[in-house]
Coordinates of C-alpha atoms in Angstrom, one line a residue:
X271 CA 0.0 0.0 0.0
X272 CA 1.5 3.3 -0.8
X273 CA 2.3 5.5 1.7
X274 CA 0.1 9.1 1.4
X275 CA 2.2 11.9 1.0
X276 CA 3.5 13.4 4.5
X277 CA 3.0 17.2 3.2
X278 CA -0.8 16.8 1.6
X279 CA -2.4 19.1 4.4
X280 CA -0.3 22.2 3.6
X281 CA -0.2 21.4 -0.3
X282 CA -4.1 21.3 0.2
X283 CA -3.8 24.7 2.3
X284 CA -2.1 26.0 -1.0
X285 CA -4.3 24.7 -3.6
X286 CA -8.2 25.7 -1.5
X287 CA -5.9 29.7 -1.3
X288 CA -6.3 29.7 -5.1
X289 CA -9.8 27.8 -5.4
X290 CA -10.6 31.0 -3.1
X291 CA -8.8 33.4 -5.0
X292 CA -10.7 32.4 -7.9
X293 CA -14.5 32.4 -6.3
X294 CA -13.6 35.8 -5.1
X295 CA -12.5 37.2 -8.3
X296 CA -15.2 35.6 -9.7
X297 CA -17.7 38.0 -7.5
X298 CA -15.5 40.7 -6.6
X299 CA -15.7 42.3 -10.2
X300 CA -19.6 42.5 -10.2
X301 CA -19.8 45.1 -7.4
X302 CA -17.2 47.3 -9.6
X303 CA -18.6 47.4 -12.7
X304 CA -20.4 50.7 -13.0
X305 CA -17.5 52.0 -11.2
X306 CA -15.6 50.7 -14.5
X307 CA -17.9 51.6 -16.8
X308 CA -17.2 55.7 -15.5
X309 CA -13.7 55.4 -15.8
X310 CA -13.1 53.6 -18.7
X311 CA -15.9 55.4 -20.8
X312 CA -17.1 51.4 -21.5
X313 CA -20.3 50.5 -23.6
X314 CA -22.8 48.1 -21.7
X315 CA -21.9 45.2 -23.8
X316 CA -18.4 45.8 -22.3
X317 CA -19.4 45.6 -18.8
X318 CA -21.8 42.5 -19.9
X319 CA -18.2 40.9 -21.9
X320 CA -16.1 41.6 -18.5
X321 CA -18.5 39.2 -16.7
X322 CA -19.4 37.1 -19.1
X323 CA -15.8 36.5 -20.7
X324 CA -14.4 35.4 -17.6
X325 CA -16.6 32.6 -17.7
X326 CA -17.2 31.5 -20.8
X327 CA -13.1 31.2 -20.8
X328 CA -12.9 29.4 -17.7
X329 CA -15.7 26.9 -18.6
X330 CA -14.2 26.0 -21.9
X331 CA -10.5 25.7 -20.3
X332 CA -12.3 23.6 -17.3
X333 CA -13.1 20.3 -19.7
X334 CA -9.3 20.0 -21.1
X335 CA -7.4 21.5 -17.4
X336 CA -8.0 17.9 -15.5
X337 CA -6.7 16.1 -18.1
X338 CA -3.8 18.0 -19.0
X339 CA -2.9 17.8 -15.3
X340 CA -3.3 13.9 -15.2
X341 CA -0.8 14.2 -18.6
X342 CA 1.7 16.3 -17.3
X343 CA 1.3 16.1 -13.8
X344 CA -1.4 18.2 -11.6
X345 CA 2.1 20.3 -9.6
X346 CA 3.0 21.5 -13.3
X347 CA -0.5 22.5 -14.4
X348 CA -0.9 24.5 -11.2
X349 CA 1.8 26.2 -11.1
X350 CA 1.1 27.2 -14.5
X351 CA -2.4 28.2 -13.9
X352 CA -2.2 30.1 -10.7
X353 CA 1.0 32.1 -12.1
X354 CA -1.0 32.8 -15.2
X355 CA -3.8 34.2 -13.5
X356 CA -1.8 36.6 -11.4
X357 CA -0.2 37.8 -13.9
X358 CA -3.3 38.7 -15.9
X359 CA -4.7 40.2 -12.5
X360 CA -1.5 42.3 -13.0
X361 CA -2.4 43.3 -16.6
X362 CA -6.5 43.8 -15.7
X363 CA -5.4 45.9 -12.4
X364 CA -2.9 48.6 -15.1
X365 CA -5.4 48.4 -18.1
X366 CA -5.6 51.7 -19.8
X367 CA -9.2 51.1 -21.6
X368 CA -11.6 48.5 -21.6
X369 CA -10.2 45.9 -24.4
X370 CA -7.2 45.4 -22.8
X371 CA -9.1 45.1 -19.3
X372 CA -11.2 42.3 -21.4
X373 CA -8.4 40.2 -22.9
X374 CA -7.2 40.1 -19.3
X375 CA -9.8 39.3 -17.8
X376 CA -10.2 36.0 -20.8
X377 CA -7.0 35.0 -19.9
X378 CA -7.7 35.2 -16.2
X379 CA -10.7 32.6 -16.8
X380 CA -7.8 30.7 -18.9
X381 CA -5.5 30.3 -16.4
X382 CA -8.3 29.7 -13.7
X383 CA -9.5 26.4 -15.8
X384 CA -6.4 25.2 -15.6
X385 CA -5.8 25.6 -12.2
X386 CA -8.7 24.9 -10.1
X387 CA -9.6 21.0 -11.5
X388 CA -6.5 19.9 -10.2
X389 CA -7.3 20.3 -6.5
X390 CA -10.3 17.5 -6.8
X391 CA -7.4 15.3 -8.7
X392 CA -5.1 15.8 -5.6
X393 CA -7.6 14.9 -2.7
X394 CA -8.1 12.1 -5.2
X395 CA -5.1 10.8 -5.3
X396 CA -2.8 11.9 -2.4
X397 CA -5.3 11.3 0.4
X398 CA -5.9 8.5 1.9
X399 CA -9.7 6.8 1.6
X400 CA -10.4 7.9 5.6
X401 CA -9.4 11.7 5.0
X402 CA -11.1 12.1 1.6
X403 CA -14.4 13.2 3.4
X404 CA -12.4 15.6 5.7
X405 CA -10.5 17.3 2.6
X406 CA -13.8 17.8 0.7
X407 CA -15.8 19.5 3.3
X408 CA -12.4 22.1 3.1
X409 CA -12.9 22.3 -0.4
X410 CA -16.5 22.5 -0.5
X411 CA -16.3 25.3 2.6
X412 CA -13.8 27.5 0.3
X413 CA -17.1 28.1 -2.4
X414 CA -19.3 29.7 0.3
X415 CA -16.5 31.5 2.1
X416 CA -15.2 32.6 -1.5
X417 CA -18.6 33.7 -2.4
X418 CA -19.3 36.2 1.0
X419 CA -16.0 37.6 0.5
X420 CA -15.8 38.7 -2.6
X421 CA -18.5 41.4 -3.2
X422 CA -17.6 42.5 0.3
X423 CA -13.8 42.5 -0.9
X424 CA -14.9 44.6 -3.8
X425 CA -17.4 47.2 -2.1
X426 CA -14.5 47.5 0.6
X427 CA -11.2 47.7 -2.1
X428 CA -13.3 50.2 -4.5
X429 CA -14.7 52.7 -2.1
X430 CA -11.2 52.9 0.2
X431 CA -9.3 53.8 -3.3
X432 CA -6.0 52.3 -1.7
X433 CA -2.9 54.7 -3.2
X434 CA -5.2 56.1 -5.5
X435 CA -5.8 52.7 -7.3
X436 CA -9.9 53.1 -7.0
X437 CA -11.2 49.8 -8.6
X438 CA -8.2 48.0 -9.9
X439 CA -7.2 47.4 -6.6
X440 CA -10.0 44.3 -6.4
X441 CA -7.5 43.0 -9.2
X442 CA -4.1 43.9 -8.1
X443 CA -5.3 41.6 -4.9
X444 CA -5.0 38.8 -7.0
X445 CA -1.4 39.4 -7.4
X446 CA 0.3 38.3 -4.1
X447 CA -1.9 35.8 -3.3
X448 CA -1.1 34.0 -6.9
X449 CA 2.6 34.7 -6.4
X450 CA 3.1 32.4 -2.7
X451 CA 0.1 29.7 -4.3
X452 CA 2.5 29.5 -7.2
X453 CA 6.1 29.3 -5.6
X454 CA 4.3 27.9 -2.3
X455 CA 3.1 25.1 -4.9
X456 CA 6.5 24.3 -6.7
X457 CA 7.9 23.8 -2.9
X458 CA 5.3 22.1 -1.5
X459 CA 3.6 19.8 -4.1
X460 CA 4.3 16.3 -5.0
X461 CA 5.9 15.9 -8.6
X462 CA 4.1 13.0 -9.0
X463 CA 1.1 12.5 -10.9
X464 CA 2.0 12.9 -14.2
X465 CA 0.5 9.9 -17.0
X466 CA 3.6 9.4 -18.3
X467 CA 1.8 6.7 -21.1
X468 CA -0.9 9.2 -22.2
X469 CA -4.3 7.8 -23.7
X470 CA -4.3 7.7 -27.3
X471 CA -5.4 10.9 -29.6
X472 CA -4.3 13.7 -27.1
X473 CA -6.5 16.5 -26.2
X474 CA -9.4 16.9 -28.6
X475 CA -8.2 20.6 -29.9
X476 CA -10.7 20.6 -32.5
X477 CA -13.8 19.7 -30.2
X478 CA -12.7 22.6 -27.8
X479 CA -12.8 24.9 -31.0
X480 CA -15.8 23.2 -32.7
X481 CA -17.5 24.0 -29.1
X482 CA -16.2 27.3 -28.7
X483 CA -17.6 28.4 -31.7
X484 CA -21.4 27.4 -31.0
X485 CA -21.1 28.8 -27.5
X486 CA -20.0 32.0 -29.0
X487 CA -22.5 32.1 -31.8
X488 CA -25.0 32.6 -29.4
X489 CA -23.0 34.6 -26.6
X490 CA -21.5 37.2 -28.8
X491 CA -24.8 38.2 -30.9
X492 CA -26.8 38.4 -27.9
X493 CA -24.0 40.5 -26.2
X494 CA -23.3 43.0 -29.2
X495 CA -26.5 42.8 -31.2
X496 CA -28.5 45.7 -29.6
X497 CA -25.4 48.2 -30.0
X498 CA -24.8 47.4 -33.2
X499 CA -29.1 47.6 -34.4
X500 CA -29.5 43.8 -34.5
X501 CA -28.6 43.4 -38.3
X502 CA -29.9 40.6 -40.3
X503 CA -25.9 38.3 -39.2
X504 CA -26.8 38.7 -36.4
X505 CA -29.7 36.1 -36.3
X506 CA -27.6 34.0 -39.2
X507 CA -25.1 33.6 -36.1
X508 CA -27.2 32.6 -33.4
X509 CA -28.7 29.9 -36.1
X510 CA -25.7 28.7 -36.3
X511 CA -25.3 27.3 -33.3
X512 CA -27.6 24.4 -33.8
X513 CA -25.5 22.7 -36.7
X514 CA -22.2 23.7 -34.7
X515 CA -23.7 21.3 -31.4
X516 CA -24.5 18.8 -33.9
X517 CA -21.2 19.1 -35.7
X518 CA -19.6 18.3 -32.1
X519 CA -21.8 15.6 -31.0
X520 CA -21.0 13.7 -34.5
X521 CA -17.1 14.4 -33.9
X522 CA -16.9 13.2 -30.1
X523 CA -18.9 10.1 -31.5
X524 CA -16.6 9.5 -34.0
X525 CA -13.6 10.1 -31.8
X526 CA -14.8 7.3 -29.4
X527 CA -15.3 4.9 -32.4
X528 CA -11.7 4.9 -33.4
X529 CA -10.7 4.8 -29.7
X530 CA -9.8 8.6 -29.2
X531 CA -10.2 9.9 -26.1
X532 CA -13.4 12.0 -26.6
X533 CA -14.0 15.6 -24.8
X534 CA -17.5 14.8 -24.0
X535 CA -18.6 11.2 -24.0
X536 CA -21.9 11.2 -25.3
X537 CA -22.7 8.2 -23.4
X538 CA -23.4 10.0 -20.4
X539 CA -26.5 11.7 -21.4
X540 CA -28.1 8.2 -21.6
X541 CA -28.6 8.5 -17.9
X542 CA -32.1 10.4 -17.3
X543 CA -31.0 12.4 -14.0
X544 CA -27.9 13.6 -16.2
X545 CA -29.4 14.3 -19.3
X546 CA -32.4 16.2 -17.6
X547 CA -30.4 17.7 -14.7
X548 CA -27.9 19.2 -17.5
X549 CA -30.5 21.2 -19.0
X550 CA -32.0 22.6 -15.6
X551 CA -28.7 23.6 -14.4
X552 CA -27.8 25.4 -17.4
X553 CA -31.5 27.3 -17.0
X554 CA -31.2 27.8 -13.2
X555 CA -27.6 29.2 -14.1
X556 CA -29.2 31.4 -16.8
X557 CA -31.5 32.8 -14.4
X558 CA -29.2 34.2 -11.9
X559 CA -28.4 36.5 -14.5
X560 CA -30.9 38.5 -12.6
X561 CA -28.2 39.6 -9.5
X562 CA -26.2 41.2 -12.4
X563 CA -29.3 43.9 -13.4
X564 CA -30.0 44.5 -9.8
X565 CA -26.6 45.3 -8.8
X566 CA -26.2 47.7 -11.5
X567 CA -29.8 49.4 -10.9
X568 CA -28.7 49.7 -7.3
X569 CA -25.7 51.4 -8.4
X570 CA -26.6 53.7 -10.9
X571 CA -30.4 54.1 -10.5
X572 CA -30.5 54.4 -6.6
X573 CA -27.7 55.6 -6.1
X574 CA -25.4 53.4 -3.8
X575 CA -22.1 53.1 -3.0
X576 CA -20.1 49.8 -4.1
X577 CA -20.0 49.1 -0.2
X578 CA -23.7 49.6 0.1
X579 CA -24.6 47.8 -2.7
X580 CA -22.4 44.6 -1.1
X581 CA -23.8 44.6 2.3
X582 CA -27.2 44.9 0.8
X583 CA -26.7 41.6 -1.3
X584 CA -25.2 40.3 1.8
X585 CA -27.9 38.1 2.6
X586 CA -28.1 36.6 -0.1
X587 CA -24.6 34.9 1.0
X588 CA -25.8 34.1 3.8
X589 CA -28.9 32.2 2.9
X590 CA -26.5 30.7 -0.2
X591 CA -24.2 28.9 2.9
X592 CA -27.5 27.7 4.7
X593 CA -28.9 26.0 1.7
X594 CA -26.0 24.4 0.4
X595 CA -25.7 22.7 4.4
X596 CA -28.8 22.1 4.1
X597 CA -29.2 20.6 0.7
X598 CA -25.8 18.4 0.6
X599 CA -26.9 16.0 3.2
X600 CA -30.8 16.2 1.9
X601 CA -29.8 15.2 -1.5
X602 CA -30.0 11.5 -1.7
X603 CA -33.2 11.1 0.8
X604 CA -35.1 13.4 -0.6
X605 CA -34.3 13.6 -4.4
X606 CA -36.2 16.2 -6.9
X607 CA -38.3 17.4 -4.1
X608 CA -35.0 19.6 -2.8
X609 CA -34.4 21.2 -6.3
X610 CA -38.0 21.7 -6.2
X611 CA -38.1 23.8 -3.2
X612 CA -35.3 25.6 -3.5
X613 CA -36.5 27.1 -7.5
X614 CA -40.0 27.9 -5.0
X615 CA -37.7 29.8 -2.9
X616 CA -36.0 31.4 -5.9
X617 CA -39.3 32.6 -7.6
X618 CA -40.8 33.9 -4.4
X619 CA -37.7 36.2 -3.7
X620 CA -37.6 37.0 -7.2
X621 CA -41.2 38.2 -7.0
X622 CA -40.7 40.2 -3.8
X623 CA -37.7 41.6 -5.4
X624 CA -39.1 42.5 -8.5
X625 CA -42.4 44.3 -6.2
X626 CA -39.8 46.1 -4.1
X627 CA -37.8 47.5 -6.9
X628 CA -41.3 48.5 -8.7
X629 CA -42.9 49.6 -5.6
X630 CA -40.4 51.8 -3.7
X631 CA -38.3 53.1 -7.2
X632 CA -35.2 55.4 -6.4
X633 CA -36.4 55.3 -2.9
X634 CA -35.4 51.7 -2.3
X635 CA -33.5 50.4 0.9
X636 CA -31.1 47.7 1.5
X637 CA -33.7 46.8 4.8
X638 CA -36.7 46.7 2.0
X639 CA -34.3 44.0 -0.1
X640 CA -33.4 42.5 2.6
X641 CA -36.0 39.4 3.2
X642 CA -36.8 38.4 -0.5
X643 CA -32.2 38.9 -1.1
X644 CA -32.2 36.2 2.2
X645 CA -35.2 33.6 0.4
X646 CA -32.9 34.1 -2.7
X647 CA -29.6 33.3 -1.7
X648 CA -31.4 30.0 0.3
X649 CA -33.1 29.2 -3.1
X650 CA -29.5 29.5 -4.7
X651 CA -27.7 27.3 -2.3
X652 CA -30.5 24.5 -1.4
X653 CA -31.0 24.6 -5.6
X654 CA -27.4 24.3 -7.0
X655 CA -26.2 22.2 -4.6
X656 CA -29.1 19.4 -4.6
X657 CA -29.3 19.8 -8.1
X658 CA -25.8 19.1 -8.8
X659 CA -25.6 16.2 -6.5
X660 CA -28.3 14.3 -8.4
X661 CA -27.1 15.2 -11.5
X662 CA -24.3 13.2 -10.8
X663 CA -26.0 10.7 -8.7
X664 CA -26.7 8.6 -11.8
X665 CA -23.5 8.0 -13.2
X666 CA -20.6 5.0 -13.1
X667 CA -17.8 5.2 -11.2
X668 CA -15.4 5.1 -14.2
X669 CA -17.2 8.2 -15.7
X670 CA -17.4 10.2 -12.1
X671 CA -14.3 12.7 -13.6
X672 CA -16.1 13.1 -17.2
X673 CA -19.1 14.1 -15.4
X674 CA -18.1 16.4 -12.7
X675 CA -16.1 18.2 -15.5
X676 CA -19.2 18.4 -17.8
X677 CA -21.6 19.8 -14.9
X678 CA -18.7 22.4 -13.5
X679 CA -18.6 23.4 -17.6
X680 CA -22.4 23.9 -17.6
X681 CA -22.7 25.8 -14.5
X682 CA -20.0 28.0 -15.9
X683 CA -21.8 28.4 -19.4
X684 CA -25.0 29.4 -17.6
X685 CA -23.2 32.0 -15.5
X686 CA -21.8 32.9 -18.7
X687 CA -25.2 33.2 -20.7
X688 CA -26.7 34.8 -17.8
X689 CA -25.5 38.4 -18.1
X690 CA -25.6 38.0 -21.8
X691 CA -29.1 37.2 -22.1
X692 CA -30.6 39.0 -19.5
X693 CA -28.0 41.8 -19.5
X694 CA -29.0 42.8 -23.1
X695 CA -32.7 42.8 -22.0
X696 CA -31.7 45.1 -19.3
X697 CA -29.6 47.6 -21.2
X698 CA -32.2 47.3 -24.3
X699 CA -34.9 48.4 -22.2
X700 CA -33.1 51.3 -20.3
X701 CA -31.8 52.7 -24.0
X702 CA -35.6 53.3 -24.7
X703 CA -36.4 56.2 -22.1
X704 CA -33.3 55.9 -19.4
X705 CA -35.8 54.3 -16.6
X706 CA -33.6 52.1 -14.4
X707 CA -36.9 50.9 -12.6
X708 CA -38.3 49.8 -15.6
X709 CA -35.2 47.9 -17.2
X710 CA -34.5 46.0 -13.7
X711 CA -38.0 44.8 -14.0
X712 CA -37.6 43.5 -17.4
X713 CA -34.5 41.4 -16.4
X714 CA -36.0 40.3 -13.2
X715 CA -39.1 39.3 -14.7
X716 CA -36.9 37.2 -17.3
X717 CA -35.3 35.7 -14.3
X718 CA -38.7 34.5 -12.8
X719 CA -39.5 32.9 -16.1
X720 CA -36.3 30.8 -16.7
X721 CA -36.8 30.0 -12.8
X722 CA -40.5 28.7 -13.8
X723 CA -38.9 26.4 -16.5
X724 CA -36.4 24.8 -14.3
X725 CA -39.0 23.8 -12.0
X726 CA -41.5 22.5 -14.1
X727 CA -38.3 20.5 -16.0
X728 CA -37.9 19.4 -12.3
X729 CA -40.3 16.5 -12.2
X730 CA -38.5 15.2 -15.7
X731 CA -36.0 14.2 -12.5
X732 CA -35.8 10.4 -11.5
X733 CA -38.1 10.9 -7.9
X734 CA -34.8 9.6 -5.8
X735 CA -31.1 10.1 -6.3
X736 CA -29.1 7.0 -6.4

């Protein structure tokens, strides 16, 4: 029996720093957006791109970054990632406009997919069966802590304007903490892990690209289209996107035929609970495009301070951590019932949202959000994290790491689509006569609707998980 490696617990210290890094950074840049938008003189699609481009860039780097750790060893990989994304942190935090504060923040979402699937391969393989459990509920604590940090972080770093540095400080942050993960890493991690015989056909390049392209055939038109007067391409390109999924589905079938390792096996979408729970995640991800209208309509139509607007969504963090306890342990007694509840939750919070942005207008408090923010932060946590658990419920052993990598890839595509969608509602709206009240209700109202459909695709769910 091999002997687990003596050092695991700091390398694990290490690797949940940079899982955290990332969930902050992830948040931390929604609080600061109008603050961006001021500076740099941005369009909305730009603000809707900063959001959404980390995302979509992180999702599509998340399916190849665990295997390219198992190929060249999960140390290497990151090392690579987490030195990768601090320095693009670096480059975001000094960006003189807006495109080169995009392309950063891409290549932040890069170097973040390459980075973060290699914790789960570690715990995997470098602890012992007994501590397993005990390294997971770290990991799984870093997401909720991660989550409550970050728009505090950023309402905190953007109003104090440290040395003058106003909002790129909640990028220049980054920079440290990359710096001792990376060289903390190379010391501290084991060299080993590395499949030194490979599996046959390397990384499937062209089915990352072949993806790529349908995901932004749809992303980019929705993003750009209203600015640019929704020209007749515009709808060519988002058709598109229907032969381009078929075009992959046909290549990851062929690539399994001749014994290629495939990017997505298509096999797993025979099970029911993954098939159907795919679809509702990607929805209820969609959805929570809803937070992003708010926190700019608390911004720049009420009139609050990035710190005010933080500790007003504050709640919602809070009942986030209560529902994912919750929900983890509910999971497998109680099945589609816990999803169930928590989209309930999600629509009823929605809906007193939606009457207290419409009801009160510019005279809107954080104590008058406070209640329906709460029920939707518990919808978010008991929702994703039940969800999610089912979702994989169903599957084999031997396809455990295809899945999780397919459902973290979702999640990040519907955080992606979110903004997008609901974002160019928002800002389509507001063009027409400037009323904040009005556009916030048109994207909160599209949030209750994709909300609706999840719930109803609920009971497509097998009534237990496995």
């Amino acid at each position: 029996m091999t002997e687990p490696y003596r050092r695991r617990w700091p390398a694990l210290a290490l690797l949940l720093s940079a899982v955290f890094m990332d969930m902050v950074d992830n948040q931390i840049v929604n609080i600061a957006l109008p603050t961006i938008q001021h500076d740099l003189g941005a369009q909305p699609s730009a603000l809707q791109w900063t959001a959404t481009g980390y995302t979509l860039a992180f999702a599509l780097t998340l399916i190849i970054g665990g295997r390219l750790g198992d190929r060249y060893g999960h140390r290497a990989l990151f090392v690579l990632g987490t030195a990768g994304f601090g320095v693009s942190s670096l480059v975001a935090g000094v960006a003189p406009n807006v495109t080169v504060l995009l392309a950063a923040r891409v290549a932040q979402g890069v170097f973040a997919g390459l980075m973060v699937p290699q914790v789960l391969s570690f715990i995997h393989t470098e602890f012992p069966e007994n501590e397993q459990g005990k390294a997971m509920g770290f990991y799984g604590m870093t997401f909720p802590i991660g989550g409550l940090a970050g728009p505090l972080l950023g309402g905190l770093l953007t109003e104090a304007d440290l040395f003058g540095w106003h909002w790129r400080t909640i990028f220049l942050v980054n920079v440290p903490i990359a710096l001792a993960a990376a060289v903390g890493a190379a010391l501290v991690m084991p060299a080993r892990g590395r499949d030194r015989a490979g599996r046959r056909g390397g990384i499937d390049v062209p089915g990352v690209l072949v993806l790529a392209a349908a995901l932004l055939s749809v992303l980019y038109p929705l993003v750009q289209g209203r600015e640019l007067g929704w020209p007749a391409w515009v709808f060519v390109l988002m058709a598109a996107a229907l032969p381009l999924l078929a075009l992959f589905v046909a290549q990851q079938r062929s690539r399994e035929r001749h014994g290629r390792e495939p990017l997505v096996r298509i096999g797993l979408f025979d099970n029911r609970a993954m098939a159907v729970g795919i679809v509702i995640m990607l929805i209820f991800y969609c959805g929570m495009g809803a937070f992003f209208v708010l926190t700019l309509h608390l911004q720049d139509g009420v009139g609050y301070s990035p710190l005010k607007t933080a500790l007003t969504m504050l709640p919602a963090t809070v009942g986030i951590v209560a529902g994912n306890g919750i929900g983890m342990p509910l999971a497998p007694k109680l099945g589609r019932l816990l999803p169930v509840v928590g989209l309930v939750l999600l629509l009823a919070g929605s809906a007193w949202m939606l009457a207290a942005v419409t009801g009160y207008g510019s005279g809107l408090t954080p104590w008058q959000l406070a209640v329906p923010v709460l029920l939707y932060g518990a919808g978010l946590g008991l929702g994703a994290s039940s969800l999610m658990l089912i979702t994989l419920a169903g599957t084999s052993t031997a396809d455990a790491g295809a899945a999780s990598g397919v459902v973290n890839t979702v999640v990040q595509l519907g955080a992606a689509a979110g903004p997008a969608t609901i974002g160019t509602a928002f800002f389509n709206r507001l063009g027409t006569d400037g009323n904040f009240v009005a556009a916030t209700r048109t994207g909160l109202v599209i949030g209750l609707a994709l909300f609706g459909v999840a719930l109803l695709a609920c009971f497509l769910l097998p009534r237990r998980a496995a």
